[in-house]
XYZ file of C-alpha atoms in Angstrom:
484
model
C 0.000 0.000 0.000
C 3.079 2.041 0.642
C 4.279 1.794 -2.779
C 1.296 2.654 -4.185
C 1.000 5.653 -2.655
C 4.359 6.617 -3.173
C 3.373 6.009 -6.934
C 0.147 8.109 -7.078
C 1.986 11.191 -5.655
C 4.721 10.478 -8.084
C 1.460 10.846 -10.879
C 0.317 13.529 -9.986
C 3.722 15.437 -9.902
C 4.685 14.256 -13.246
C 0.409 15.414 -14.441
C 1.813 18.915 -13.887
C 4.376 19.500 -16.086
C 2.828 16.695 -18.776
C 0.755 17.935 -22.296
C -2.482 17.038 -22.846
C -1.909 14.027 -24.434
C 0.436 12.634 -21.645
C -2.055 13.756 -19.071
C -4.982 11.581 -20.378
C -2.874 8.626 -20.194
C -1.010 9.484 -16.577
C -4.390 10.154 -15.698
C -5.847 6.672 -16.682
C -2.830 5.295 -14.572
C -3.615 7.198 -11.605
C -7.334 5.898 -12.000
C -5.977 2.412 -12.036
C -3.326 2.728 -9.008
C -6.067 4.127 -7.091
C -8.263 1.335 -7.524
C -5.823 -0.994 -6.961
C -5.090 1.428 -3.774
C -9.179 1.416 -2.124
C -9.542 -2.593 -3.166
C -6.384 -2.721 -0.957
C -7.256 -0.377 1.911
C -11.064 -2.728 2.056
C -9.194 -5.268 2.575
C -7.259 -4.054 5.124
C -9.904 -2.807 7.189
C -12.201 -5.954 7.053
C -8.693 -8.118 8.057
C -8.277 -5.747 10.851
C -11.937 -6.019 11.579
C -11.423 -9.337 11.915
C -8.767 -9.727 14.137
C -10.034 -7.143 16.819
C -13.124 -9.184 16.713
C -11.210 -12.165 17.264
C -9.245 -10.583 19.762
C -12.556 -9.205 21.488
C -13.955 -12.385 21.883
C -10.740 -14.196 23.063
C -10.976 -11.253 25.888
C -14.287 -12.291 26.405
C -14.382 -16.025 27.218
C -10.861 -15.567 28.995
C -13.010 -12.975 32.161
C -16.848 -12.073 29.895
C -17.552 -10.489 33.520
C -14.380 -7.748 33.121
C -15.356 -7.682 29.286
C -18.323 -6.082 29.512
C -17.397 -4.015 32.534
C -14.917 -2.101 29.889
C -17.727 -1.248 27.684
C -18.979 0.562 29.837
C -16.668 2.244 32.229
C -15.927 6.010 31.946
C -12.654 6.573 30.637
C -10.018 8.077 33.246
C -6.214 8.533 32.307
C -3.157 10.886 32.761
C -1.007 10.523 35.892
C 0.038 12.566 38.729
C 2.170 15.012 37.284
C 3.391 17.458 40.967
C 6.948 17.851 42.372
C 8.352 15.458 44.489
C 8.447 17.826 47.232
C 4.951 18.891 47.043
C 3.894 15.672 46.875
C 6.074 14.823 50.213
C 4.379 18.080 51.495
C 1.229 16.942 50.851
C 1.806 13.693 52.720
C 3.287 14.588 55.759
C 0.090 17.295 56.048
C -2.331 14.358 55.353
C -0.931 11.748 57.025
C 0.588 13.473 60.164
C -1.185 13.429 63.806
C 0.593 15.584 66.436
C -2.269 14.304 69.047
C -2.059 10.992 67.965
C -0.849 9.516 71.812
C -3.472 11.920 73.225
C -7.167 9.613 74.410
C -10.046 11.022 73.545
C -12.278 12.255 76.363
C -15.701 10.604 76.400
C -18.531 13.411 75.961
C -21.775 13.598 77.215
C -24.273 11.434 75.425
C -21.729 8.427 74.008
C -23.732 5.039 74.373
C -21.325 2.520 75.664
C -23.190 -0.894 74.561
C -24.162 -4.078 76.405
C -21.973 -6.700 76.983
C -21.863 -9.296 73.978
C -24.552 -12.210 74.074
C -21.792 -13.604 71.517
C -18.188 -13.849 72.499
C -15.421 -13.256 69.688
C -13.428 -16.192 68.922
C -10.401 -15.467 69.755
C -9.181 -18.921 68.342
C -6.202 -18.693 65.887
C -7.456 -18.957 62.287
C -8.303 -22.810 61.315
C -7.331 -24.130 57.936
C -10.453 -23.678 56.390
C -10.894 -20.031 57.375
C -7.943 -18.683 55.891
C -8.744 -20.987 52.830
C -12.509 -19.149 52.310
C -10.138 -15.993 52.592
C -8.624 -17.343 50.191
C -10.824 -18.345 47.881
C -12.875 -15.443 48.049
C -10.323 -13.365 47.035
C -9.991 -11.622 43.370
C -7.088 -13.351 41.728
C -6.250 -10.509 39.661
C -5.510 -7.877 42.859
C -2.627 -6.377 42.479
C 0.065 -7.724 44.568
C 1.860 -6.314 47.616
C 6.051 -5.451 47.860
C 6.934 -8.347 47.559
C 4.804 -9.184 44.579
C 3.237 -12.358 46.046
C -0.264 -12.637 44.633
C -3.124 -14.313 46.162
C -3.118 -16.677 43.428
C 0.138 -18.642 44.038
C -2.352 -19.320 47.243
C -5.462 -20.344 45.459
C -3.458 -22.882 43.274
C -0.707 -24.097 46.137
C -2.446 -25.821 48.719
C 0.924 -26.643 50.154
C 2.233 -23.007 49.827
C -1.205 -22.187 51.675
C -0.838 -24.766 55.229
C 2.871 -23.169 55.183
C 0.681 -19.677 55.318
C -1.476 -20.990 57.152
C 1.076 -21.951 60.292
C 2.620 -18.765 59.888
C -0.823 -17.305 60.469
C -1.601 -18.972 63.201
C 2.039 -18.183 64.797
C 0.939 -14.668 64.546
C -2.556 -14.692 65.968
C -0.981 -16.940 69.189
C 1.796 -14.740 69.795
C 0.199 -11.181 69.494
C 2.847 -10.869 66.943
C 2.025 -8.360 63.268
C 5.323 -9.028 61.101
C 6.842 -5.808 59.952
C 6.352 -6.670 56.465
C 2.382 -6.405 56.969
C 2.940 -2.991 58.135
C 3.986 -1.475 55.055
C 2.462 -0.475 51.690
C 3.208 0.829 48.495
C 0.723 3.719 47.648
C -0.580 4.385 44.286
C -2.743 7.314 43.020
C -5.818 6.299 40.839
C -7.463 8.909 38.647
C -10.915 9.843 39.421
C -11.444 11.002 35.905
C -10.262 11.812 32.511
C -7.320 14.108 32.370
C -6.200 13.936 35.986
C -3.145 15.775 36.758
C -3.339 17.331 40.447
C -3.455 15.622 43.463
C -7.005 16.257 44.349
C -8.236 14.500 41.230
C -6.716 11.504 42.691
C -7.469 8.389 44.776
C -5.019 7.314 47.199
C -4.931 3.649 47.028
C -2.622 1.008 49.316
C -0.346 -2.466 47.590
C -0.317 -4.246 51.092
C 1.028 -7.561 51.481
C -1.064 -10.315 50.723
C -0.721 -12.534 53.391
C -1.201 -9.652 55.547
C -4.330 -9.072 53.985
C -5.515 -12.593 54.671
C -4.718 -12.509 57.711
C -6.548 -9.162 58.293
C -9.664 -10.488 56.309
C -10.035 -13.532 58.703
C -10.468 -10.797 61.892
C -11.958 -8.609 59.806
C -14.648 -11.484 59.447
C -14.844 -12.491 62.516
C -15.401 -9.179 64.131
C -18.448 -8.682 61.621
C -20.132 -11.510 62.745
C -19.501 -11.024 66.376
C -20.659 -7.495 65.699
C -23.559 -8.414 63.590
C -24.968 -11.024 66.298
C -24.954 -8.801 69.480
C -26.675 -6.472 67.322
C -24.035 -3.912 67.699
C -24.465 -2.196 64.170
C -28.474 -0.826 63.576
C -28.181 -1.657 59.873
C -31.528 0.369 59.625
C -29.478 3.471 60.190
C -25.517 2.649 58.642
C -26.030 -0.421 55.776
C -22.344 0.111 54.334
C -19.864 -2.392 55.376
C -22.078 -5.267 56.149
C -21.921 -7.904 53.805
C -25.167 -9.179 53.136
C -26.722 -6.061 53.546
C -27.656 -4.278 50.279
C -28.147 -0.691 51.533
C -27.853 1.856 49.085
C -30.548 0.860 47.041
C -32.545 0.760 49.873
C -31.733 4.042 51.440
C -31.843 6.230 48.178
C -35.413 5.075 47.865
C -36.261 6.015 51.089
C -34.553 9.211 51.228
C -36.910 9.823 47.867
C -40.029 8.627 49.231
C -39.712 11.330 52.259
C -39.177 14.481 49.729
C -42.120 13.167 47.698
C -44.188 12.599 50.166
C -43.203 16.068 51.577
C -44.742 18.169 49.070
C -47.767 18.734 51.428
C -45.618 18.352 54.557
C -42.078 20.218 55.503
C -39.052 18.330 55.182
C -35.748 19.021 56.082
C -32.900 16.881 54.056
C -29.186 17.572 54.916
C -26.727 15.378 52.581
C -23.310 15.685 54.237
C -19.363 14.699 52.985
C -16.673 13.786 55.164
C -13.553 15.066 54.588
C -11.012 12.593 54.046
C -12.822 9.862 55.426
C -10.794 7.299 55.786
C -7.989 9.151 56.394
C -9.475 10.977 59.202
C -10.203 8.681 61.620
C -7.434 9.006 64.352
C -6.193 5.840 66.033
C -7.025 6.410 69.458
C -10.920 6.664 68.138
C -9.779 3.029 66.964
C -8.898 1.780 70.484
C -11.565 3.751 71.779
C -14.428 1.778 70.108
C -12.945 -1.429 70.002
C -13.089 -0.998 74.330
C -16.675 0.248 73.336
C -17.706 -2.454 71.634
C -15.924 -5.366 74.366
C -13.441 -6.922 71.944
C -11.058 -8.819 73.440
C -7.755 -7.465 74.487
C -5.583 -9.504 72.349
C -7.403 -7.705 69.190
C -6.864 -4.286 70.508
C -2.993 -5.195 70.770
C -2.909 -6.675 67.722
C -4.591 -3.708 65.792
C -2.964 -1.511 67.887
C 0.949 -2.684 66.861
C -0.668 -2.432 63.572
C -1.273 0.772 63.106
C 1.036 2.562 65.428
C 3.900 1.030 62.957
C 2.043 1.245 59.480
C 4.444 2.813 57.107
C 3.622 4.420 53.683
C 5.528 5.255 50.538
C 3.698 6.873 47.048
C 5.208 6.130 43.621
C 4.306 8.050 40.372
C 5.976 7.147 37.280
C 9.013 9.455 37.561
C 9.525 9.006 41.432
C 9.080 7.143 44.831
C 8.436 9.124 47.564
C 10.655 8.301 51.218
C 8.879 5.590 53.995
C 5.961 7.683 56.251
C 3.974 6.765 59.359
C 0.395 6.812 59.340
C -0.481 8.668 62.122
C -3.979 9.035 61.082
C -6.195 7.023 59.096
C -6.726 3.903 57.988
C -5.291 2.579 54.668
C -7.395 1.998 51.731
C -6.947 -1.322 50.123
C -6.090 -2.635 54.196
C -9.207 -5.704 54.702
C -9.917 -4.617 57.719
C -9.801 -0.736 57.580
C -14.045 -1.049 56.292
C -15.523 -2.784 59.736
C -13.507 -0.327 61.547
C -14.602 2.546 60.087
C -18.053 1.299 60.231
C -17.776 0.760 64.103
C -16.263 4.311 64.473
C -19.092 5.895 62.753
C -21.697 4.001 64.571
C -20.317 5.127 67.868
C -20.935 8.832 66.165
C -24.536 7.802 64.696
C -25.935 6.462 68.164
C -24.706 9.149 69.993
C -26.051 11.714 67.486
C -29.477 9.963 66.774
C -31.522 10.626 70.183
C -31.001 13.878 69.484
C -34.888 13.749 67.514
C -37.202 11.486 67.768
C -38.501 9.508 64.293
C -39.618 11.712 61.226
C -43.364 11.472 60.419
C -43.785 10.513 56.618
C -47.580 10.771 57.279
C -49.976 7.867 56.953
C -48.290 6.206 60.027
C -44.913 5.947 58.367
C -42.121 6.879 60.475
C -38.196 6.941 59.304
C -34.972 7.341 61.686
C -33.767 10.832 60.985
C -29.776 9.313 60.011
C -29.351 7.605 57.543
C -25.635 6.007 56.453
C -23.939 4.274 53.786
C -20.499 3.973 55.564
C -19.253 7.900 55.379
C -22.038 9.254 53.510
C -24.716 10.342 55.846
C -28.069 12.049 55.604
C -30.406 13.782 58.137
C -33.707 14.059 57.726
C -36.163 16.196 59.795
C -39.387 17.588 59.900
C -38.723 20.355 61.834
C -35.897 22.859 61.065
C -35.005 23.577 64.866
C -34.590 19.559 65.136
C -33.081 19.496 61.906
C -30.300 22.209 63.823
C -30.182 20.242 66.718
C -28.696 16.787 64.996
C -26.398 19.018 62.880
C -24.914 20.708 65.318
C -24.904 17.387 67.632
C -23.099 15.631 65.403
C -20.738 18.623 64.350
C -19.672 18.573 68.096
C -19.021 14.881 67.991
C -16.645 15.026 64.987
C -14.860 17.247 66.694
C -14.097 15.595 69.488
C -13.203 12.697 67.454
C -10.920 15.184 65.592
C -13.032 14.563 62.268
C -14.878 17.011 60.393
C -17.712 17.647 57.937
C -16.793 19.264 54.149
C -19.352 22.068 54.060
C -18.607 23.255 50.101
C -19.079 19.296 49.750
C -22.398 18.776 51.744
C -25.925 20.127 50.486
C -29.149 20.884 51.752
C -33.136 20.791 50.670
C -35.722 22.222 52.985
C -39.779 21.910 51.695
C -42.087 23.633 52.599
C -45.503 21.988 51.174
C -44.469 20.982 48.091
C -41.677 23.658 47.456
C -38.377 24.250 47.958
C -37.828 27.100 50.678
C -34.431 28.872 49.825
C -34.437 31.141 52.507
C -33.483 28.486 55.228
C -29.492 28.199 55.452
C -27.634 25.865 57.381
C -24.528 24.976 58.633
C -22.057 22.724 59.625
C -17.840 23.363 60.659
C -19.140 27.174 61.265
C -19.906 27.300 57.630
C -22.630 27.570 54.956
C -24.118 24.315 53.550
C -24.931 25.037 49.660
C -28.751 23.736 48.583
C -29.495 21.538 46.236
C -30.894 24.614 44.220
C -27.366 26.073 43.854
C -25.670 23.071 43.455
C -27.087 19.646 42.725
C -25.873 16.444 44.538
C -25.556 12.911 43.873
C -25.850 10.816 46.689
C -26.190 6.815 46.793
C -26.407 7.120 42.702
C -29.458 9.555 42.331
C -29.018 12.821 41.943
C -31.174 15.425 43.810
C -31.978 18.734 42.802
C -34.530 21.955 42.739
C -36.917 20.226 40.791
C -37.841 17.257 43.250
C -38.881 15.257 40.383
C -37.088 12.406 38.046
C -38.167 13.514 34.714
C -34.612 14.999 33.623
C -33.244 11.521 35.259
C -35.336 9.666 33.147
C -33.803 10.917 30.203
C -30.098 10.671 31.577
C -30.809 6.744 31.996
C -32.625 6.545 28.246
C -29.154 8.246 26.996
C -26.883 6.228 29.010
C -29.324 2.753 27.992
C -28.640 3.726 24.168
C -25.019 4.801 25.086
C -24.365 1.300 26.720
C -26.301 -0.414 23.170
C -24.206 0.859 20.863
C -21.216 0.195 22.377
C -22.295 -3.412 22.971
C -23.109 -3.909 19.386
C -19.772 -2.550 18.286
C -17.997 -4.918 20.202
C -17.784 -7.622 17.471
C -18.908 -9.967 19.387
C -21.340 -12.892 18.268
C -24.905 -12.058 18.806
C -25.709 -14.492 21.533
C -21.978 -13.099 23.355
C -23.753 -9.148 22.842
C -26.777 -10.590 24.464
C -24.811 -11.590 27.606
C -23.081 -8.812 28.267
C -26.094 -7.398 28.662
């Protein structure tokens, strides 16, 4: 095709400085070459046609589930792209705790639960738990420092009992190995053209058999959590496996403003700021006393966290070893269930603060909702509706956490209309309403016009979006109608 083209330009130069005569016949040449040239070019295309078809459906009977998760996942690229030193800067102001060995008081209010009907087992890990771990694990996580991943596990069963001893060594002696301790951070982009640090997502490379061992307690404290009733999973539904929340609270959170339009309503949507990274370690030790674990759990966690060390790598540096003084790693098994129990410590104290909202028609809703950080307050009355705001803002800060006011939003209506006029706030600061800013929350969006006709039409475009791109996969027809 090259030498055809090459052949066509050399045509047309000699057309220009050719008579008549010699043009009609260059030009019958150049008619020819450039059929030859398009037959060639069809060809092309329908070989390469076939072979990313091919290659499509190799990709999708090798992982059809990740398949048709590309086709329809936003795109996000770039990397960070800051100086090493603001990075480090950036780090040690995140990640740095100067009242980390301080305890927390205990304010007024804090429910200190019952003791447990159900007693932790504090057993070392059997065989067959750390094999479920196992098991249940993705085999295509990234692995940890060492680059162990889990699947030399999932296909060793020797490899795994020699884990599995070491495991148990661990549990019996109180002992976290150094190696668990440590991390290799990596920033994801939240979106398409990503460059500064806030458009990224801090996420941790931990070992794996630390994580196994992590996801075993993490497990275990669940269930002893979930059986003494510890966690009102009508209130916080995030972290709780079996316990499909977010669905369930969106539609509820709907319900109330539609059923408010001849009743007032008072709907307060608010974002914690760095939530994971917020939550200080002594609130850790605090609510694992709350909650009666057993001593050998708080020392384990405790050595765990008080020596966690962090490093971030972007791909023209690698950023020196930090402590985390604050926080709890992403990507660490058994950060979720202790967040969970931290903000349910902050939920229970916060939540006699009102009594039930009246829906009307003898339907009555708690006036928190949570979906791990994300949490909503809903309240008839707007002096109520102050009083849990400003309860809870006082309990983040004594748990040296705080609320994201630019971040948070607010709806008051007043029989079937939104009143602007009524202003909150939360850290000393405005809360925006949905009127001035719209916010998505659980997957729905909420905004001034209370209704879900301009949703409607998002999911209609996003339907035919997701259609197209499904039938130019190349994929068989029967393969297309699977991936839907």
């Amino acid at each position: 095709m090259e030498t055809l083209r090459k052949q066509k330009k050399n045509l047309r130069k000699q057309m220009k400085s050719a008579t008549e005569e010699e043009k009609n016949g260059l030009q019958e040449l150049w008619r020819g070459l450039k059929t030859r040239h398009s037959a060639l070019s069809r060809a092309e295309s329908a070989r390469k046609r076939r072979s990313q078809k091919k290659k499509n459906q190799e990709r999708f009977y090798k992982d059809p589930f990740q398949f048709a998760r590309q086709l329809f996942q936003q795109p996000r690229s770039d990397s960070l792209s800051v100086e090493k030193e603001q990075l480090k800067a950036h780090l040690r102001k995140t990640y740095s705790d100067p009242n980390r060995k301080i305890p927390l008081s205990e304010p007024a209010g804090l429910v200190w639960p019952a003791g447990p009907g159900e007693e932790f087992n504090s057993k070392p890990p059997s065989l067959k738990e750390i094999n479920a771990v196992v098991q249940k694990a993705r085999a295509k996580s990234a692995p940890g420092p060492n680059g162990v991943p889990y699947l030399l596990y999932k296909r060793c069963p020797n490899v795994l009992k020699r884990l599995h001893k070491i495991l148990q060594g661990a549990w019996s002696n109180l002992k976290i190995s150094e190696q668990w301790m440590s991390a290799d951070g990596v920033y994801i982009p939240k979106e398409q053209n990503s460059t500064e640090i806030n458009q990224f997502r801090p996420i941790s490379l931990l070992h794996v058999e630390g994580k196994i061992f992590f996801s075993d307690m993490a497990s275990r404290l669940t269930k002893y959590l979930t059986e003494n009733g510890y966690i009102n999973t009508s209130v916080q539904k995030g972290g709780i496996p079996g316990v499909s929340g977010c669905l369930e609270h969106a539609t509820m959170i709907w319900e109330a403003i539609q059923r408010a339009k001849s009743e007032k309503l008072n709907v307060i949507w608010l974002d914690l700021a760095n939530a994971y990274g917020s939550v200080p370690h002594q609130m850790i030790q605090l609510v694992l006393r709350m909650y009666h674990v057993p001593e050998d759990i708080q020392v384990m966690l405790d050595d765990y966290f008080s020596g966690f060390l962090m490093r971030f790598s972007t791909i023209s540096y690698t950023t020196d070893w930090i402590n985390l003084e604050i926080g709890i790693a992403m990507g660490c098994t058994i950060s979720p269930i202790l967040f969970v129990m931290a903000m349910e410590v902050i939920l229970k104290a916060a939540e006699d603060s009102v009594g039930p909202v009246n829906l009307g028609g003898g339907c009555y809703m708690p006036p928190l909702k949570a979906f791990m950080d994300d949490t909503t307050i809903i309240c008839s009355k707007e002096d109520e509706t102050r009083r849990m705001l400003e309860r809870l803002d006082v309990l983040m800060a004594w748990c040296r956490m705080k609320f994201k006011p630019k971040k948070s939003r607010s709806l008051s209506v007043r029989k079937g209309k939104i009143d602007a006029t009524t202003i909150f706030t939360v850290a000393s600061q405005q809360i925006p309403t949905v009127s001035q800013e719209p916010v998505k929350s659980l997957g729905r969006w909420y905004d001034s016009s209370m209704k879900d006709t301009k949703r409607g039409l998002e999911t209609v475009e996003l339907a035919t979006e997701g259609l197209l791109a499904i039938n130019r996969c190349g994929l068989q027809g029967k393969l297309k109608v699977w991936c839907l």
